[in-house]
Coordinates of C-alpha atoms and ligand atoms in Angstrom, one line a residue:
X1 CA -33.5 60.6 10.8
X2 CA -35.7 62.3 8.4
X3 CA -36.3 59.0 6.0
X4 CA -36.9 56.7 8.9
X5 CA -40.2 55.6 8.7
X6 CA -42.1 56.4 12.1
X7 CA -42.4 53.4 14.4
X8 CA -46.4 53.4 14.3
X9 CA -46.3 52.9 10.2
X10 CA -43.7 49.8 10.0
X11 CA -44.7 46.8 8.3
X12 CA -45.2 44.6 11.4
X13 CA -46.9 46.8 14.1
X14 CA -46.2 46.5 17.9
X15 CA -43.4 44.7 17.2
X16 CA -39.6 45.2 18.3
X17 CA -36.2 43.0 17.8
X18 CA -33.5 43.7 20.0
X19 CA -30.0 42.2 19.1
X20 CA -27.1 41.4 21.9
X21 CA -24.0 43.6 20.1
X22 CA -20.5 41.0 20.6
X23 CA -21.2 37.8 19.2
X24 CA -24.8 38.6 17.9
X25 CA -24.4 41.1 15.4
X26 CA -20.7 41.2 14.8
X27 CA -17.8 39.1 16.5
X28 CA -16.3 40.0 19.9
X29 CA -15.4 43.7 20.3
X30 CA -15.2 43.5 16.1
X31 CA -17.3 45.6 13.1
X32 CA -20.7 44.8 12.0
X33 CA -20.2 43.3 8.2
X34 CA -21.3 45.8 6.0
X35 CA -24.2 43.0 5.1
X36 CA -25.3 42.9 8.6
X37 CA -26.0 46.7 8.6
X38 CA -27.6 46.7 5.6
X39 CA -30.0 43.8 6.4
X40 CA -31.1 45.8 10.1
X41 CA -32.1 48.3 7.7
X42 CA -34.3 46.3 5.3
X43 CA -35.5 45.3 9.0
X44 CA -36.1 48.6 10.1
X45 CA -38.6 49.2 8.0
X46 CA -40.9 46.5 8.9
X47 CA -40.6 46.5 12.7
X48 CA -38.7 48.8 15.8
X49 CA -35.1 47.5 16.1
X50 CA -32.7 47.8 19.0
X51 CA -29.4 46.8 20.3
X52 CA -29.0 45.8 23.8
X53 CA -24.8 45.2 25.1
X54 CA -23.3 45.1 28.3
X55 CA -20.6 47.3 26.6
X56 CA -20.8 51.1 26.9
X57 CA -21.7 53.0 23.7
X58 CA -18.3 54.2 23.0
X59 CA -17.5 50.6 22.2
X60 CA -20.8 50.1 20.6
X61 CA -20.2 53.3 18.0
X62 CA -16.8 51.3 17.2
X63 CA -18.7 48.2 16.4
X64 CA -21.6 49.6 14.6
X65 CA -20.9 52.8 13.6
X66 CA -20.5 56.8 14.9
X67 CA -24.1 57.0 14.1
X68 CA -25.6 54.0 15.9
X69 CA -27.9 56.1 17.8
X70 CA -29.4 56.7 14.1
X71 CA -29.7 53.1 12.8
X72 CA -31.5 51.5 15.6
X73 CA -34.6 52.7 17.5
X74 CA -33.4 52.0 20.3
X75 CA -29.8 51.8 21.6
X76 CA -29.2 49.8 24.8
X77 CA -26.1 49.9 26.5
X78 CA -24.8 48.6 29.6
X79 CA -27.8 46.6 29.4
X80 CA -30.3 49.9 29.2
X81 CA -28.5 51.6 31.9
X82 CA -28.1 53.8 29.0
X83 CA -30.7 54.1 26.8
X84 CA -31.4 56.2 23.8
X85 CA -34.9 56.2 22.0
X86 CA -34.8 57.6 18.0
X87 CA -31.8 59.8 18.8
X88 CA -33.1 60.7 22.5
X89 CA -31.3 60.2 25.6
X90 CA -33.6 58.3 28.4
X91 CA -33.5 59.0 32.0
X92 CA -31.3 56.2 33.5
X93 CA -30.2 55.7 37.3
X94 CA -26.3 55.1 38.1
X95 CA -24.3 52.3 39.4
X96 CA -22.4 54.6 42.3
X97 CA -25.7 56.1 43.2
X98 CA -27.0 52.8 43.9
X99 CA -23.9 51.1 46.0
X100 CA -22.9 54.4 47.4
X101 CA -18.7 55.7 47.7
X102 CA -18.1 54.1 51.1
X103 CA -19.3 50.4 49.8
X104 CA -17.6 50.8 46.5
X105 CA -14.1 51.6 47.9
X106 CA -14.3 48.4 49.8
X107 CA -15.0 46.7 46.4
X108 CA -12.6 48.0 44.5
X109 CA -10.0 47.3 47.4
X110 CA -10.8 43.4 47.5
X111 CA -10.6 43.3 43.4
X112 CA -7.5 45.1 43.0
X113 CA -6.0 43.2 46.2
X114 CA -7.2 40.0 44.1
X115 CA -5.6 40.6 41.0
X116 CA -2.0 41.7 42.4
X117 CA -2.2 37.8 43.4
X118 CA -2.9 36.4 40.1
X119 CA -0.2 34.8 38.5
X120 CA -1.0 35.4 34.7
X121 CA 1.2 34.8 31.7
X122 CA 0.9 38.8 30.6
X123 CA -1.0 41.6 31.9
X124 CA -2.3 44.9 30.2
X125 CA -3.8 47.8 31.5
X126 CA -6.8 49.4 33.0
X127 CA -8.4 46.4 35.3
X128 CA -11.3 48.5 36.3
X129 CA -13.2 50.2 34.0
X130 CA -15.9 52.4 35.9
X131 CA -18.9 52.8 33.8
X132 CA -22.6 54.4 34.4
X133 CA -24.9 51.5 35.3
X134 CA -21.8 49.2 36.3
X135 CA -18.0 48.1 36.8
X136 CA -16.5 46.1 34.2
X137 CA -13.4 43.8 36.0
X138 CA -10.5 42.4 34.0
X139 CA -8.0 40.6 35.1
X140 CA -5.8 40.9 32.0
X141 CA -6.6 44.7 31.7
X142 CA -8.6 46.0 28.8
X143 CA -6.1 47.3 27.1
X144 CA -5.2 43.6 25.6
X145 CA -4.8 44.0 21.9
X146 CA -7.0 41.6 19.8
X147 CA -4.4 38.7 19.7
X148 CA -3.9 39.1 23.6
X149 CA -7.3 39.1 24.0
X150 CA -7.6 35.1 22.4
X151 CA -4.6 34.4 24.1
X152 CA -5.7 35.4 27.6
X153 CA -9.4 33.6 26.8
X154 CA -8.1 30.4 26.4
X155 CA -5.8 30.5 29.4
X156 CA -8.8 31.9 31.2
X157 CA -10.5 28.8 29.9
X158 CA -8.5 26.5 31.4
X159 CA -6.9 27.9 34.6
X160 CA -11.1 29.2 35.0
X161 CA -9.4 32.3 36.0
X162 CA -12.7 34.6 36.3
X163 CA -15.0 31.7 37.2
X164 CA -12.9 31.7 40.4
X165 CA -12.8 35.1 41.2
X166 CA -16.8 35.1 40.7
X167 CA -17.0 32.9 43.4
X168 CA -14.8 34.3 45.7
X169 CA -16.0 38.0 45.2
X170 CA -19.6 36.1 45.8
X171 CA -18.4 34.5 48.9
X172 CA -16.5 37.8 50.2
X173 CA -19.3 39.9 49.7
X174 CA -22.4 37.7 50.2
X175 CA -25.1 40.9 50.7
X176 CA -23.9 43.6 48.5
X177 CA -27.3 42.2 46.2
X178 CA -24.4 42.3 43.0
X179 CA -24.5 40.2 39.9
X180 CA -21.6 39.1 38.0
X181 CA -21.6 38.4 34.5
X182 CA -19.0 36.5 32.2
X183 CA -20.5 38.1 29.2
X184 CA -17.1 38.4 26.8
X185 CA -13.5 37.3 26.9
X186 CA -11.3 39.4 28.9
X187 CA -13.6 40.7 31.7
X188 CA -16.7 40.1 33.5
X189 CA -19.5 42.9 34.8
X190 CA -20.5 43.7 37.8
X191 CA -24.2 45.4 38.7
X192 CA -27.2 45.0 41.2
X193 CA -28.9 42.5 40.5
X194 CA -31.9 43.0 38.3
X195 CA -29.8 45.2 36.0
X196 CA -29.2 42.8 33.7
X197 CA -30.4 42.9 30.2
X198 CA -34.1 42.6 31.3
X199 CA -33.4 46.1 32.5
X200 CA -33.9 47.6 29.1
X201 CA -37.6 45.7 28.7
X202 CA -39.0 48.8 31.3
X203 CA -38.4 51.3 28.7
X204 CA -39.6 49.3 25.2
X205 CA -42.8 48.2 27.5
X206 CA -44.0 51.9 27.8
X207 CA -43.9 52.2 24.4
X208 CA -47.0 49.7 23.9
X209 CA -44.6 47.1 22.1
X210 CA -46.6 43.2 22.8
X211 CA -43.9 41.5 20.4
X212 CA -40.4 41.5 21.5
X213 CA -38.1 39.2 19.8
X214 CA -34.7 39.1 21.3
X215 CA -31.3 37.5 19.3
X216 CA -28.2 36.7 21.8
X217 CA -25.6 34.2 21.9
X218 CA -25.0 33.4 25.8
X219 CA -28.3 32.4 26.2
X220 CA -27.2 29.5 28.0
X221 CA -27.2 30.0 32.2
X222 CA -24.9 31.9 33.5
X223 CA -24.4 34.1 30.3
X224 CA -25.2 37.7 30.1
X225 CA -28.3 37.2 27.4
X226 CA -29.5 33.9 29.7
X227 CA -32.0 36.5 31.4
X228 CA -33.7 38.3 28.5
X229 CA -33.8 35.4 26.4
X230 CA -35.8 33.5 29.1
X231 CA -38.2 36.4 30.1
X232 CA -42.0 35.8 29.5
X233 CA -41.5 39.4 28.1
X234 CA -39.2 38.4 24.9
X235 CA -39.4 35.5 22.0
X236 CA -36.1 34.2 22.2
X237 CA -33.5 33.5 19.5
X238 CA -30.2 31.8 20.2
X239 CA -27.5 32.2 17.5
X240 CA -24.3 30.8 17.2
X241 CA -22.6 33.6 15.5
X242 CA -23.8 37.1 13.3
X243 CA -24.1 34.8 10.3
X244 CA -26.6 32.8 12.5
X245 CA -28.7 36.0 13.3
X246 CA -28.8 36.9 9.3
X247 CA -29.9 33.7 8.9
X248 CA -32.9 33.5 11.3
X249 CA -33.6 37.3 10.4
X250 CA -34.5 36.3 7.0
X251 CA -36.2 33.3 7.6
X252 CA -38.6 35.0 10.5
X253 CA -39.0 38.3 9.0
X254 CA -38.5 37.9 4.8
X255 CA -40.0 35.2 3.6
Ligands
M1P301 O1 -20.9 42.5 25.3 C1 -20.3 41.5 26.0 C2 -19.1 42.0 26.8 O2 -18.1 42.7 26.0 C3 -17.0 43.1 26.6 O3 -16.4 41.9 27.2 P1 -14.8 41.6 26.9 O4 -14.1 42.8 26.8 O5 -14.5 40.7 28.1 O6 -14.8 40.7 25.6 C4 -17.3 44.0 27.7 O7 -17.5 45.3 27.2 C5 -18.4 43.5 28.6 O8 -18.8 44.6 29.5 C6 -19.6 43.0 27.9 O9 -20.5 42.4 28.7

């Protein structure tokens, strides 16, 4: 941390860019290119730079390294829910604290009753995965190896496997106040609504930041980086792929 250059002296004052993780900065649930990383930190030292993911940091050290809570500013997981500022954890609030034990049994009793009815061509493990700020849902279990995982995507694709169990955990529980995001492609999340990636803005908003430039591919409605890129709050950049986000990175901040 030592020969970061503090956030008041960077090039470009005021200013932060937060990056989506899958999709935005390296492909699904894969590494950052070794060019990506070394670009962030040309970047770093002209403006604040974050990282906001639905995932949980565990699977954002495997994507961008053991010491992402060094390379970025900020680290945003499950959308902010857990935060970290130059190495510091943030105060955060909880997902079971919010929907309370009695609520969340019933939840987890209609999803699991849900999947035992799915007919699916192969199923993994762990269907549920319980995290701070939110549940994360699979139907083909997360422990699908990287083949399974575009396997079960395209089938989901087609046979709109978690559109429809969207809807029907919408209808079944119509005033929970829950959001449901498709955001990768083996599982969707689940979290009050509000807690989406606009979450995170609270914390970089304190800070005195006026620019925030934000880089996401599901930008589009109904994806998990449609409410951040949209904000008043955030310029918006919508990349197709990390090659996309070098690209724009360079032209908007490099030349
Ligand atoms: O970051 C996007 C999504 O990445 C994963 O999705 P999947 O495993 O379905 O590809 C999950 O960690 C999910 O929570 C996250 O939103």
């Amino acid at each position: 941390m030592s020969s970061v250059v503090p956030l008041s002296e960077r090039e470009i004052k005021n200013t932060i860019v937060l990056f989506d993780v899958d999709g935005t900065l390296s492909p699904a649930r894969l590494h950052a290119s070794p060019e990506m990383l070394s670009l962030l930190s040309e970047l770093r030292k002209k403006v604040a730079i974050g990282f906001v993911g639905g995932s949980d940091l565990a699977k954002q050290k495997e994507q961008l390294g053991d010491n992402v809570i060094d390379i970025f500013d900020y680290c945003f997981s499950e959308n902010g829910l857990t935060a970290y500022r130059l190495g510091e954890k943030l105060a955060s609030q909880s997902f079971i604290n919010w929907i309370g034990e009695d609520k969340y049994k019933v939840l987890v009793k209609w999803i699991l009753k849900y999947l035992v009815e799915l007919d699916l061509p192969f199923v993994r493990g762990t269907f549920i995965e319980f995290r701070n700020g939110m549940i994360n849902v699979s139907p083909v279990g997360r422990n699908a190896s990287t083949a399974e995982r575009s396997a079960y995507e395209k089938f989901d694709l087609e046979h709109k496997i978690r559109h429809n169990m969207v809807a029907a955990l919408k209808e079944a529980f119509p005033d929970y106040g829950l959001t449901y995001s498709i955001g990768g492609q083996i599982s969707f999340d689940v979290f009050p609504t509000g807690w989406d990636k606009t979450y995170c803005l609270q914390h970089v908003e304190k800070e005195g930041f006026t620019t925030i430039h934000f880089f996401g591919d599901k930008c589009f409605k109904g994806g998990n980086d449609y409410e951040i890129y949209t904000d008043p709050r955030t310029i918006g950049h919508s990349v197709n792929n990390p090659d996309d986000t070098m690209r724009i990175v360079k032209e908007t901040f490099f030349s």
